[in-house]
Coordinates of C-alpha atoms and ligand atoms in Angstrom, one line a residue:
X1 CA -2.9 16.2 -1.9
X2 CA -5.2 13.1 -3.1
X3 CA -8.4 14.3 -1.2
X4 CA -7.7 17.8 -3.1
X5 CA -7.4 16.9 -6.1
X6 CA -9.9 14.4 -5.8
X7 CA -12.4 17.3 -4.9
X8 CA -10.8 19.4 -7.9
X9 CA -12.2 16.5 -9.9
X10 CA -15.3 15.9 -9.0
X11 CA -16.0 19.7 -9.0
X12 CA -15.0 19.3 -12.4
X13 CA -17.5 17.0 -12.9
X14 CA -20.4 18.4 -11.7
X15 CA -19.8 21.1 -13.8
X16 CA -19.9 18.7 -17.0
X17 CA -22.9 16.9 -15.2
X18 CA -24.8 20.3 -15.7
X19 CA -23.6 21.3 -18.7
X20 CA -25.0 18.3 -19.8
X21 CA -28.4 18.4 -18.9
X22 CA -28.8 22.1 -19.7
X23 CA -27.2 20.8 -23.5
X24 CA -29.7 17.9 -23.9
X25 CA -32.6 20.9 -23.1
X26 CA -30.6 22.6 -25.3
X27 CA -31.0 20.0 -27.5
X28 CA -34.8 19.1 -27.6
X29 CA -35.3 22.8 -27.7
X30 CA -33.8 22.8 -31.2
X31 CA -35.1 20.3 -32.2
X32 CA -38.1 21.3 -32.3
X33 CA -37.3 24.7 -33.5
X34 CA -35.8 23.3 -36.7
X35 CA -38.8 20.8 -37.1
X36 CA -40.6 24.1 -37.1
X37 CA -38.4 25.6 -39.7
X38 CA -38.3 22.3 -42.1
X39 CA -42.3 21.6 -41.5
X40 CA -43.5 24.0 -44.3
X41 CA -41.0 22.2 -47.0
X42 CA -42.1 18.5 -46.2
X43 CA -44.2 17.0 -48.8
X44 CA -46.7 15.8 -45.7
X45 CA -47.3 19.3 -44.6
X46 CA -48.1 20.4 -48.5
X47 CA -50.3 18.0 -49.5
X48 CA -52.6 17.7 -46.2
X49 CA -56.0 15.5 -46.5
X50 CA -57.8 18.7 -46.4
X51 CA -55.7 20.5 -49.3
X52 CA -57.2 18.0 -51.6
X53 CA -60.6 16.7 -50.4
X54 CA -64.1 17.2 -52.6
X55 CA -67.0 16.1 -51.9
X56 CA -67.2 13.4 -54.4
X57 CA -64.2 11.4 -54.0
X58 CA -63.8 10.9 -57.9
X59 CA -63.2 14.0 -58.0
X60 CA -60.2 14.3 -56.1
X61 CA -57.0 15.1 -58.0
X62 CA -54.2 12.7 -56.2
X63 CA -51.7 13.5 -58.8
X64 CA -49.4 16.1 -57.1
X65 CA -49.7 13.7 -53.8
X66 CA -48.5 10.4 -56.1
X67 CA -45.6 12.7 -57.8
X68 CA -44.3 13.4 -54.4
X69 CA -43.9 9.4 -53.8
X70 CA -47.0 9.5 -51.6
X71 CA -50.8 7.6 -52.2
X72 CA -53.8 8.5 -52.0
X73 CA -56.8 6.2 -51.1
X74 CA -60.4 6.6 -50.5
X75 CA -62.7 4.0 -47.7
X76 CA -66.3 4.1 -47.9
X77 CA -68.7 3.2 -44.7
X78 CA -68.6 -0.6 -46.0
X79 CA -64.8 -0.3 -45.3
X80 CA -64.3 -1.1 -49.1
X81 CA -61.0 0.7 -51.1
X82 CA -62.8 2.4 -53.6
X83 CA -60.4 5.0 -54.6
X84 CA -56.7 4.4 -54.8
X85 CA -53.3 5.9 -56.2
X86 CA -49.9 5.9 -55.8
X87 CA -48.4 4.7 -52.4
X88 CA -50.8 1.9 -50.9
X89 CA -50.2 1.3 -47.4
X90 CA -53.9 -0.7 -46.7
X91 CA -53.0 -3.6 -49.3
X92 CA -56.6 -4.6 -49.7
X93 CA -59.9 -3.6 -51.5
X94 CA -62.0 -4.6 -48.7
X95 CA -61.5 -4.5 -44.8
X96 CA -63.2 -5.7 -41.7
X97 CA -64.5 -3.0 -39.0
X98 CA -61.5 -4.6 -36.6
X99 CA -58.9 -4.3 -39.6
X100 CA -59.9 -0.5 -40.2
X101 CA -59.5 0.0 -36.8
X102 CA -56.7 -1.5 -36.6
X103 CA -55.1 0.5 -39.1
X104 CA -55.9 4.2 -37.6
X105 CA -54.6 3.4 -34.0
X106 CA -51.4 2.4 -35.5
X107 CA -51.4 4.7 -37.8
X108 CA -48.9 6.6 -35.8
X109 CA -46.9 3.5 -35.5
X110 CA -45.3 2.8 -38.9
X111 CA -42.9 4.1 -41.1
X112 CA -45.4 6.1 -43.0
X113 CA -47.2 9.5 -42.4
X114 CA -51.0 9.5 -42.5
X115 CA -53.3 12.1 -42.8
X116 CA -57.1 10.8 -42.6
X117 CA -60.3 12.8 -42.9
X118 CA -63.7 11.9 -42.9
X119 CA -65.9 13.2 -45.3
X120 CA -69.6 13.3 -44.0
X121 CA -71.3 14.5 -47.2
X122 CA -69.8 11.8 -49.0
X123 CA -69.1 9.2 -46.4
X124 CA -66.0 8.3 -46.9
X125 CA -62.7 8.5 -45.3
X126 CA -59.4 10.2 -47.4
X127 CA -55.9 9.0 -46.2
X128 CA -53.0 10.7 -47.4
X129 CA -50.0 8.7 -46.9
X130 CA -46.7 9.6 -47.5
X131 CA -43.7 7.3 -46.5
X132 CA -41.8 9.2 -43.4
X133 CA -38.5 10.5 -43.9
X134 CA -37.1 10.4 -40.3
X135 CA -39.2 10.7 -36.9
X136 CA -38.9 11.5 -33.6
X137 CA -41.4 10.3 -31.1
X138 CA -41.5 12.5 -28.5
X139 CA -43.8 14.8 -27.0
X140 CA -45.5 16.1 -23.9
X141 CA -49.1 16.1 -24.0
X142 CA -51.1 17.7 -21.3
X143 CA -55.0 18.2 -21.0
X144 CA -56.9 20.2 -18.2
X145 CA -59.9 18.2 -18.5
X146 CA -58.0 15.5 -17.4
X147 CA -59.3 14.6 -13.4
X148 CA -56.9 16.2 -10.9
X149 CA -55.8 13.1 -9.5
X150 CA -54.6 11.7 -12.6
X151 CA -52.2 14.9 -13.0
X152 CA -51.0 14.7 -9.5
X153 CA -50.0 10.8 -10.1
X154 CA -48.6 10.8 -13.9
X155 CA -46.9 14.2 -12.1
X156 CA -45.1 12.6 -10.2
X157 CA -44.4 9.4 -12.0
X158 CA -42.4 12.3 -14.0
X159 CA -40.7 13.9 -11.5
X160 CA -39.7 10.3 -10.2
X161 CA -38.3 9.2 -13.1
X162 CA -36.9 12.2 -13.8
X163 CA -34.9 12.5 -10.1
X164 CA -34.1 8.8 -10.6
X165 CA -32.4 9.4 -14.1
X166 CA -30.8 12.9 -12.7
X167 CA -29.5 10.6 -9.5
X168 CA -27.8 8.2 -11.7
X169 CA -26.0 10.5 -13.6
X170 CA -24.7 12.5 -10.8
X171 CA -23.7 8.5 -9.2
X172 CA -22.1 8.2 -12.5
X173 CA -20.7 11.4 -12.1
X174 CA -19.8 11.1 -9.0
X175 CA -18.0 7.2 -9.7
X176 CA -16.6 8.6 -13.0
X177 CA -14.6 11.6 -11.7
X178 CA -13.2 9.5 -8.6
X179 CA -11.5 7.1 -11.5
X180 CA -10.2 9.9 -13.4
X181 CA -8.9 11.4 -9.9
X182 CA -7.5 7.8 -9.2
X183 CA -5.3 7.4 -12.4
X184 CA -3.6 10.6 -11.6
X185 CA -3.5 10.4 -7.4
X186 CA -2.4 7.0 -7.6
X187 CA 0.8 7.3 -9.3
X188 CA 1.9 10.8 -7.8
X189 CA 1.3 9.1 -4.5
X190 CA 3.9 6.1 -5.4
X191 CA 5.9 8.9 -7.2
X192 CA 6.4 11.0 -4.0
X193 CA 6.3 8.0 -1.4
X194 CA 9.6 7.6 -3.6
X195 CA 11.0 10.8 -3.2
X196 CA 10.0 10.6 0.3
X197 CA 12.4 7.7 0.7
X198 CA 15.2 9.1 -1.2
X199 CA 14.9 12.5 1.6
X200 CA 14.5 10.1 4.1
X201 CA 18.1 8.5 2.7
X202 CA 16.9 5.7 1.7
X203 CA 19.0 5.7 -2.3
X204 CA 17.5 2.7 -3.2
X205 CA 14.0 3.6 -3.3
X206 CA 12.5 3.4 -7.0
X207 CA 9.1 3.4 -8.5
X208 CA 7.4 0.8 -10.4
X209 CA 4.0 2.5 -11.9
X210 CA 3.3 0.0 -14.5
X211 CA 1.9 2.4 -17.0
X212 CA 3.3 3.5 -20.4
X213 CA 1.9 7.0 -20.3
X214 CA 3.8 10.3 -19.3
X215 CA 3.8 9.5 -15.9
X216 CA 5.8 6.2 -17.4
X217 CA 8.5 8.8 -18.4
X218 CA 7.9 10.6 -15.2
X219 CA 9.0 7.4 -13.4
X220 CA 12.0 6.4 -15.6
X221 CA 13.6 9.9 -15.2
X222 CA 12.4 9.7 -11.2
X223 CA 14.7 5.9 -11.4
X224 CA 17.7 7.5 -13.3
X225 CA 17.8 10.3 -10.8
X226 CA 17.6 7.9 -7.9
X227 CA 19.8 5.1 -9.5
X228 CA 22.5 8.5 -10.2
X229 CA 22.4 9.5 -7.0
X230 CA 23.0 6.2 -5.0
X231 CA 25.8 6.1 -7.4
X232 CA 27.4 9.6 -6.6
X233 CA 26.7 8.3 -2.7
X234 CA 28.8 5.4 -2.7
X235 CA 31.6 7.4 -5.0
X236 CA 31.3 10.0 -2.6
X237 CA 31.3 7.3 0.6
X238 CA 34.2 5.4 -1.3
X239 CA 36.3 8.7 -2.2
X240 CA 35.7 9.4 2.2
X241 CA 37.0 5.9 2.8
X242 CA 39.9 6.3 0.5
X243 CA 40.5 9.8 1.9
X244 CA 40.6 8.6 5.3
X245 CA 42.9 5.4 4.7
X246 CA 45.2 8.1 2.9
X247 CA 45.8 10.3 5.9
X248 CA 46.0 7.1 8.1
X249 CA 48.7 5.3 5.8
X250 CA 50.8 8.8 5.5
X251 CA 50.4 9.3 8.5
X252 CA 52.1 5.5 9.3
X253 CA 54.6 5.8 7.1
X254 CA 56.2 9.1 8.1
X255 CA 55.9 8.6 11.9
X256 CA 58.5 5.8 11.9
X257 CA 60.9 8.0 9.9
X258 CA 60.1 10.8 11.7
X259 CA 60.2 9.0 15.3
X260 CA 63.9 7.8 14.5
X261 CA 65.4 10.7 13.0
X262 CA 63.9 12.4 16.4
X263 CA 65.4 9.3 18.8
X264 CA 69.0 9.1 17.1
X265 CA 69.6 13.2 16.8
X266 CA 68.8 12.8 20.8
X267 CA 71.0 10.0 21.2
X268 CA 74.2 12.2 19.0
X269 CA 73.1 15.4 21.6
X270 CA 73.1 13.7 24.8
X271 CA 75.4 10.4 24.1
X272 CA 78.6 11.0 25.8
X273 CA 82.1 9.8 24.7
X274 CA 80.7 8.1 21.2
X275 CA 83.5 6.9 19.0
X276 CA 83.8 8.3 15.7
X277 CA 82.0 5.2 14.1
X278 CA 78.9 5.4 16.1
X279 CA 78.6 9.0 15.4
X280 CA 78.5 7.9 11.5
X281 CA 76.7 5.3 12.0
X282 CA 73.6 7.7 14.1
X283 CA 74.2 9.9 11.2
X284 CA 73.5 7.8 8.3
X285 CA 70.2 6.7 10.0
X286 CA 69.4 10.0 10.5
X287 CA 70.0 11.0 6.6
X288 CA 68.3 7.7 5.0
X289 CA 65.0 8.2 7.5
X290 CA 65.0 11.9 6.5
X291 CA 65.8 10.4 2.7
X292 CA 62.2 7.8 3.1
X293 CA 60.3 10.9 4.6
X294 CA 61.3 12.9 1.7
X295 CA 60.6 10.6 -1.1
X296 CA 57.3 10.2 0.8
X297 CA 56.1 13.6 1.1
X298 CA 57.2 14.1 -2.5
X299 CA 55.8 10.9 -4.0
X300 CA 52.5 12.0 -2.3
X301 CA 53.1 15.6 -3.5
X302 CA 53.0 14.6 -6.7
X303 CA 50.3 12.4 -6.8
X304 CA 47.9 15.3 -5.3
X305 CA 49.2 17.9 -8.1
X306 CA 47.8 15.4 -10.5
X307 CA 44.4 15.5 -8.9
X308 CA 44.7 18.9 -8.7
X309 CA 42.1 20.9 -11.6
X310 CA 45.5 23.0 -12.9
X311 CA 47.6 20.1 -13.9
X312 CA 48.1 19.6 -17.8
X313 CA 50.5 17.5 -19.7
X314 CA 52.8 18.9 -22.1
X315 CA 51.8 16.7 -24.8
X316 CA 54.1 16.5 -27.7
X317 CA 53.5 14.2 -31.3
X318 CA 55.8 11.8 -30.5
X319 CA 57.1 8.4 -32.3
X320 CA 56.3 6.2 -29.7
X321 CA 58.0 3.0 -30.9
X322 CA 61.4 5.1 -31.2
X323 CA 60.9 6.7 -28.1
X324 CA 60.1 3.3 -26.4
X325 CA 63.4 2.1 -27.9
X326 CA 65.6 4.6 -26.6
X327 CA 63.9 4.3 -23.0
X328 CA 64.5 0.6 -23.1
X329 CA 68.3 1.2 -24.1
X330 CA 69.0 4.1 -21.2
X331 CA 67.9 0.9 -19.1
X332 CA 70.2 -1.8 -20.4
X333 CA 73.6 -0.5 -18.5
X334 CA 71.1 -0.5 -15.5
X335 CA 69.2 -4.2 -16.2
X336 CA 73.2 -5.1 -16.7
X337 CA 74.9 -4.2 -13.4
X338 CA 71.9 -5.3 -11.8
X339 CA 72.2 -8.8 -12.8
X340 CA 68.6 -9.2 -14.3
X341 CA 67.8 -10.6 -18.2
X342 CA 65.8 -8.6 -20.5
X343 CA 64.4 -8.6 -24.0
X344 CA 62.6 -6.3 -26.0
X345 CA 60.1 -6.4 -28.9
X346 CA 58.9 -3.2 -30.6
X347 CA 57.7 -2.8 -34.0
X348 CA 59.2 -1.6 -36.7
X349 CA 57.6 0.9 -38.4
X350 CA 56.2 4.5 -36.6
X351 CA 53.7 5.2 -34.5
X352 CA 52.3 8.6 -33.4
X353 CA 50.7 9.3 -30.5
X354 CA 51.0 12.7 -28.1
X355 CA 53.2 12.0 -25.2
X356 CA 54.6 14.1 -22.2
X357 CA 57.9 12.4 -22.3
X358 CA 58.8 13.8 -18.9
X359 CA 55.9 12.0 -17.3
X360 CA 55.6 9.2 -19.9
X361 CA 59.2 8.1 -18.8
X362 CA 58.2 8.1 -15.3
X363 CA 55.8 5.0 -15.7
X364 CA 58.4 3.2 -17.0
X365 CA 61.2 4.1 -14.7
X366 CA 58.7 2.9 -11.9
X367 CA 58.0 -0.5 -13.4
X368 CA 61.5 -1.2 -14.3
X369 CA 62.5 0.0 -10.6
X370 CA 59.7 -3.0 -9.3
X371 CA 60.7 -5.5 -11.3
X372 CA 64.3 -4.9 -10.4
X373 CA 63.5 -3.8 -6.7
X374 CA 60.8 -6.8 -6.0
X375 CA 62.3 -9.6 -8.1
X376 CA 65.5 -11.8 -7.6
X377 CA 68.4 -11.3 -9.6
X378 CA 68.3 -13.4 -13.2
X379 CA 64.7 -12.6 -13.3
X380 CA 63.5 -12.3 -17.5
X381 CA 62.3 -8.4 -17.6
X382 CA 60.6 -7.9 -21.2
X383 CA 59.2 -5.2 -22.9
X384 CA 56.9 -5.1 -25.8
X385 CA 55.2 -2.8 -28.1
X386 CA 51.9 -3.8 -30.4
X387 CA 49.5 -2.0 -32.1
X388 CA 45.3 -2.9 -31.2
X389 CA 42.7 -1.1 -32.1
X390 CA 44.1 2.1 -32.6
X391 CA 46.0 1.6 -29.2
X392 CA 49.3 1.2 -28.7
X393 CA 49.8 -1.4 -26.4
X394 CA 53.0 -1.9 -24.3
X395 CA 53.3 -4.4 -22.0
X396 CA 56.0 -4.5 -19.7
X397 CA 56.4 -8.3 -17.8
X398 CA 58.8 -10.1 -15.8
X399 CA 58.7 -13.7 -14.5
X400 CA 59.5 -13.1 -11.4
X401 CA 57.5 -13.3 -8.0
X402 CA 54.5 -11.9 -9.5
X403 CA 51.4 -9.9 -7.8
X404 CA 48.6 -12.0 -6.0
X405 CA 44.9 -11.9 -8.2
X406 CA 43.5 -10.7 -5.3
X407 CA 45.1 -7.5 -5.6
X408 CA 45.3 -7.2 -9.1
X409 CA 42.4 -4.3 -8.9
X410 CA 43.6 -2.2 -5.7
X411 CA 47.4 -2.4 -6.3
X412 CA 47.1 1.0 -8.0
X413 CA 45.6 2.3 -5.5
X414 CA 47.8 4.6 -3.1
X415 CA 50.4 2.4 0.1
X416 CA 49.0 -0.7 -1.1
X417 CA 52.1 -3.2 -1.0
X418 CA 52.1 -6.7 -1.4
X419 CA 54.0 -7.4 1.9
X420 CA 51.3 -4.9 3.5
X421 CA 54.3 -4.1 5.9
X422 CA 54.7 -0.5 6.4
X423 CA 58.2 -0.6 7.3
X424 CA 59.2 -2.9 4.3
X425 CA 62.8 -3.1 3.9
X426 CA 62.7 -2.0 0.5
X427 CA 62.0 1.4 1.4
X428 CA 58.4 1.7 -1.6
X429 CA 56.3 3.9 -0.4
X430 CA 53.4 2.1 -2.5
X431 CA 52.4 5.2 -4.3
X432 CA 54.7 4.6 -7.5
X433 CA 52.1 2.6 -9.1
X434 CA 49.0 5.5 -8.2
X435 CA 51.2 7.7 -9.9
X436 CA 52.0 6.0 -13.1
X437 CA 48.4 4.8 -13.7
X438 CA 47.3 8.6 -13.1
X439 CA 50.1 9.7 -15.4
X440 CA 48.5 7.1 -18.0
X441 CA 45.4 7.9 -17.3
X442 CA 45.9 11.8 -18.0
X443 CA 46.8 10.7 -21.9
X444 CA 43.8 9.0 -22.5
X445 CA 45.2 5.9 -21.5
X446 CA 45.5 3.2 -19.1
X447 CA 48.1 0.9 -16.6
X448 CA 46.9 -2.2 -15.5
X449 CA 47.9 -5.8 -14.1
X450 CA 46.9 -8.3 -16.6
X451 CA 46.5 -11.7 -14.5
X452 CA 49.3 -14.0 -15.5
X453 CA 48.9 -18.0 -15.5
X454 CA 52.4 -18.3 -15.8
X455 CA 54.9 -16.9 -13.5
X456 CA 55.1 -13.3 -12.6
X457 CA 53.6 -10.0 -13.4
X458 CA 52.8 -7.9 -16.3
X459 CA 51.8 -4.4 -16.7
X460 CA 50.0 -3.2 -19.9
X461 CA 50.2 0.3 -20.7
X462 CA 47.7 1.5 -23.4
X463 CA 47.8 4.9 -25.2
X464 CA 45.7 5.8 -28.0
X465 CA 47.2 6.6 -31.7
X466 CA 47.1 9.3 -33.3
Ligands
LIG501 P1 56.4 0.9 -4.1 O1 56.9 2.3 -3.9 O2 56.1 0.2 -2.8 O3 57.2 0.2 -5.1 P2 54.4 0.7 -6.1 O4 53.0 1.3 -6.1 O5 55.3 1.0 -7.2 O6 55.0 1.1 -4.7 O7 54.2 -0.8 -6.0 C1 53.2 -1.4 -5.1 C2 53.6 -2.8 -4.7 O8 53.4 -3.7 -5.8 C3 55.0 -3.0 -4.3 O9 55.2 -2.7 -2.9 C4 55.3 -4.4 -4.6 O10 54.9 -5.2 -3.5 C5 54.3 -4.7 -5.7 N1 55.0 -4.8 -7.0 C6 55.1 -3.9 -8.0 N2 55.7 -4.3 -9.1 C7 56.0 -5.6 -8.9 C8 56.7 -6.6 -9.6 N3 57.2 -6.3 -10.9 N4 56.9 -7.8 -9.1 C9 56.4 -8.1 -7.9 N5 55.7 -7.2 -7.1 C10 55.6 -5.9 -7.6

């Protein structure tokens, strides 16, 4: 791709590099042509030497010459001025032979215009001078009397000069176009060694032009790009991971279940002579395995309905603080027999946010369930209820046992249990937490463990007000 548009370049380039030598023809050529057109209007071309010359030089009439801002002077064969008007360019009354001769050849030389004729009758020379306006110098002068040789060599003194001059402009040309080329191949090449990379897999690749023009923008939306797709990678390499670590943990948890209702409905078909108590007792085992499978597969049920696209909350405008109040009161008799102390602190006034009060109640059944389930009997279970930043904020603590830090981010994540034992006697299944940070989560919301310095947990649920 460089070497092409490299050559599209420098094609491109030799165009311009005849373009412009046929314009600076071009050029010349018109110039002259106007100086053509102009020549008849100049003041010079009006009043030539020979318009006004007369024998006798007093006779001369230099008036129209003077009234154009020109001068008019008169040298006789002693070299003396002796006629002079207007515009004096000689400065003198009297010159030497070497300062008249001086004078003609450089004539041509200074800023002024001269027309000088000799008159032989009189012998005198006229000189018309009139100040130049603007010149231009340049002219090709060629003479067939001149000896051969001499044409051959200032010939080819041209043609040289002119080859060398035509040679460095192509070498400019040539240097000029490859820079131009560079400025665009060099960045395109870093830009698609980068994509290169990021086919390749490679999802950290990024480009670094160092330029601020729109290949600068090229590069930042070439960086996003690359930056969001690493990121969808790893979400995608994370959401694998998680996926897999589900199946394995379901498929843990229900095998022992499973497994012993399997080995004690054997042991009731094939056991013979089993007293009536054993028989109860294979049968319990049976219906509290078949009781942890169940929960199971419908804990899990539920939390894959809430991933699911069709699942909506039936979201109602609700007064949370009263509603808060009466959950906390349905749980006293419970807190009560249990043997565990509580306190509660909700405001006063009302607060409105929209609430599935179905699901909503399910978050709080499942922490008040832990704290009870998890914690030892006379642990301080406390609930309260604060207004932030157009949240609602209720955390729900105890001072119990409490959650290790470590785990304060992947406890809401699905089987994760503090014990880690699968086979835990307290029967979790470790998803009630995924399922009450979804349920939070679907009203705008959030669950999380706030670290606590002191003893035990506590769980902050925010909502936000309406
Ligand atoms: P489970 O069905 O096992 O209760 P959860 O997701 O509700 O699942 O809880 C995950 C784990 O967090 C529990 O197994 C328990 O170890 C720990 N846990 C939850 N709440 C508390 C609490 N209030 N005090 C101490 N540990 C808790």
């Amino acid at each position: 791709m460089k070497r092409k548009l490299s050559n599209q370049f420098l094609r491109n380039f030799l165009v311009i590099f005849f373009l412009t030598i046929l314009d600076t023809i071009l050029a010349f050529v018109l110039l002259s042509l106007a100086s053509g057109l102009i020549s008849g209007s100049l003041a010079k071309n009006r009043y030539p030497a020979s318009a006004i010359i007369k024998e006798d030089y007093n006779q001369i009439d230099a008036s129209a010459v003077v009234q154009s801002g020109g001068g008019v002077q008169v040298v006789d064969k002693e070299y003396r001025v002796v006629y002079s008007r207007g515009l004096d360019t000689i400065g003198k009354d009297k010159l030497t032979i070497e300062e008249f001769t001086t004078f003609l050849t450089e004539s041509k030389s200074r800023p002024c215009h001269y027309d000088i004729l000799y008159q032989p009758s009189g012998g005198f020379w006229l000189i018309v001078t009139f100040p130049t306006s603007i010149r231009l110098d340049f002219s090709l002068v060629h003479n067939k009397e001149a000896a051969s040789g001499d044409f051959m060599r200032a010939g080819l003194v041209i043609a040289f000069v002119v080859l060398v001059y035509l040679l460095i402009l192509a070498l400019f040309t040539f240097i000029y176009s490859r820079i131009t080329a560079a400025s665009i191949t060099v960045p395109l090449k870093k830009l698609c060694d980068g994509t290169r990379l990021l086919r390749e897999g490679d999802y950290s690749a990024r480009v670094d032009l160092r330029l601020k023009n729109e290949f600068a923008e090229l590069q930042n939306t070439f960086n996003d790009m690359a930056a969001r797709i690493e990121h969808e990678i790893s979400l995608r390499k994370k959401s694998e991971e998680d996926r897999r670590r589900l199946i394995l943990d379901i498929s843990h948890d229900l095998k022992n279940p499973m497994s012993s209702i399997q080995g004690y409905a054997e042991l009731l078909m094939n056991k013979k002579g089993m007293t009536g108590q054993e028989y109860e007792e294979y049968l319990e085992i049976i219906l509290n395995n078949s009781k942890r499978a169940n929960r199971l597969l419908t804990e899990l049920f539920e939390l894959s309905q809430m991933d699911s696209p069709e699942f909506s909350l039936k979201l109602v405008r609700t007064d949370i603080c009263e509603y808060i109040r009466q959950i906390c009161g349905e749980l006293v008799p419970q807190l009560e027999r249990e043997g565990f102390k509580y306190e509660f602190d909700i405001i006063e006034e009302s607060v409105f946010v929209l609430l599935d009060t179905d699901r909503f109640s399910r978050i709080i059944q499942n922490l008040a369930n832990n704290a009870m389930r998890y914690n030892p009997k006379g642990t301080m279970i406390a609930v309260s209820l604060t207004v932030q930043n157009n949240q609602v904020v209720i955390d729900f603590s105890d001072d119990g046992i409490g959650i290790p830090a470590h785990l304060v981010d992947n406890i809401f994540k699905p089987f994760v249990r503090v014990d880690g034992s699968r086979n835990s006697k307290t029967g979790g299944s470790g998803l009630g937490l995924s399922i009450a940070k979804k349920i939070a989560e679907a009203h705008g919301g959030d669950l999380t463990l706030c670290l606590n310095e002191n003893k035990g947990s506590t769980f902050r649920i925010t909502i936000p007000k309406i």
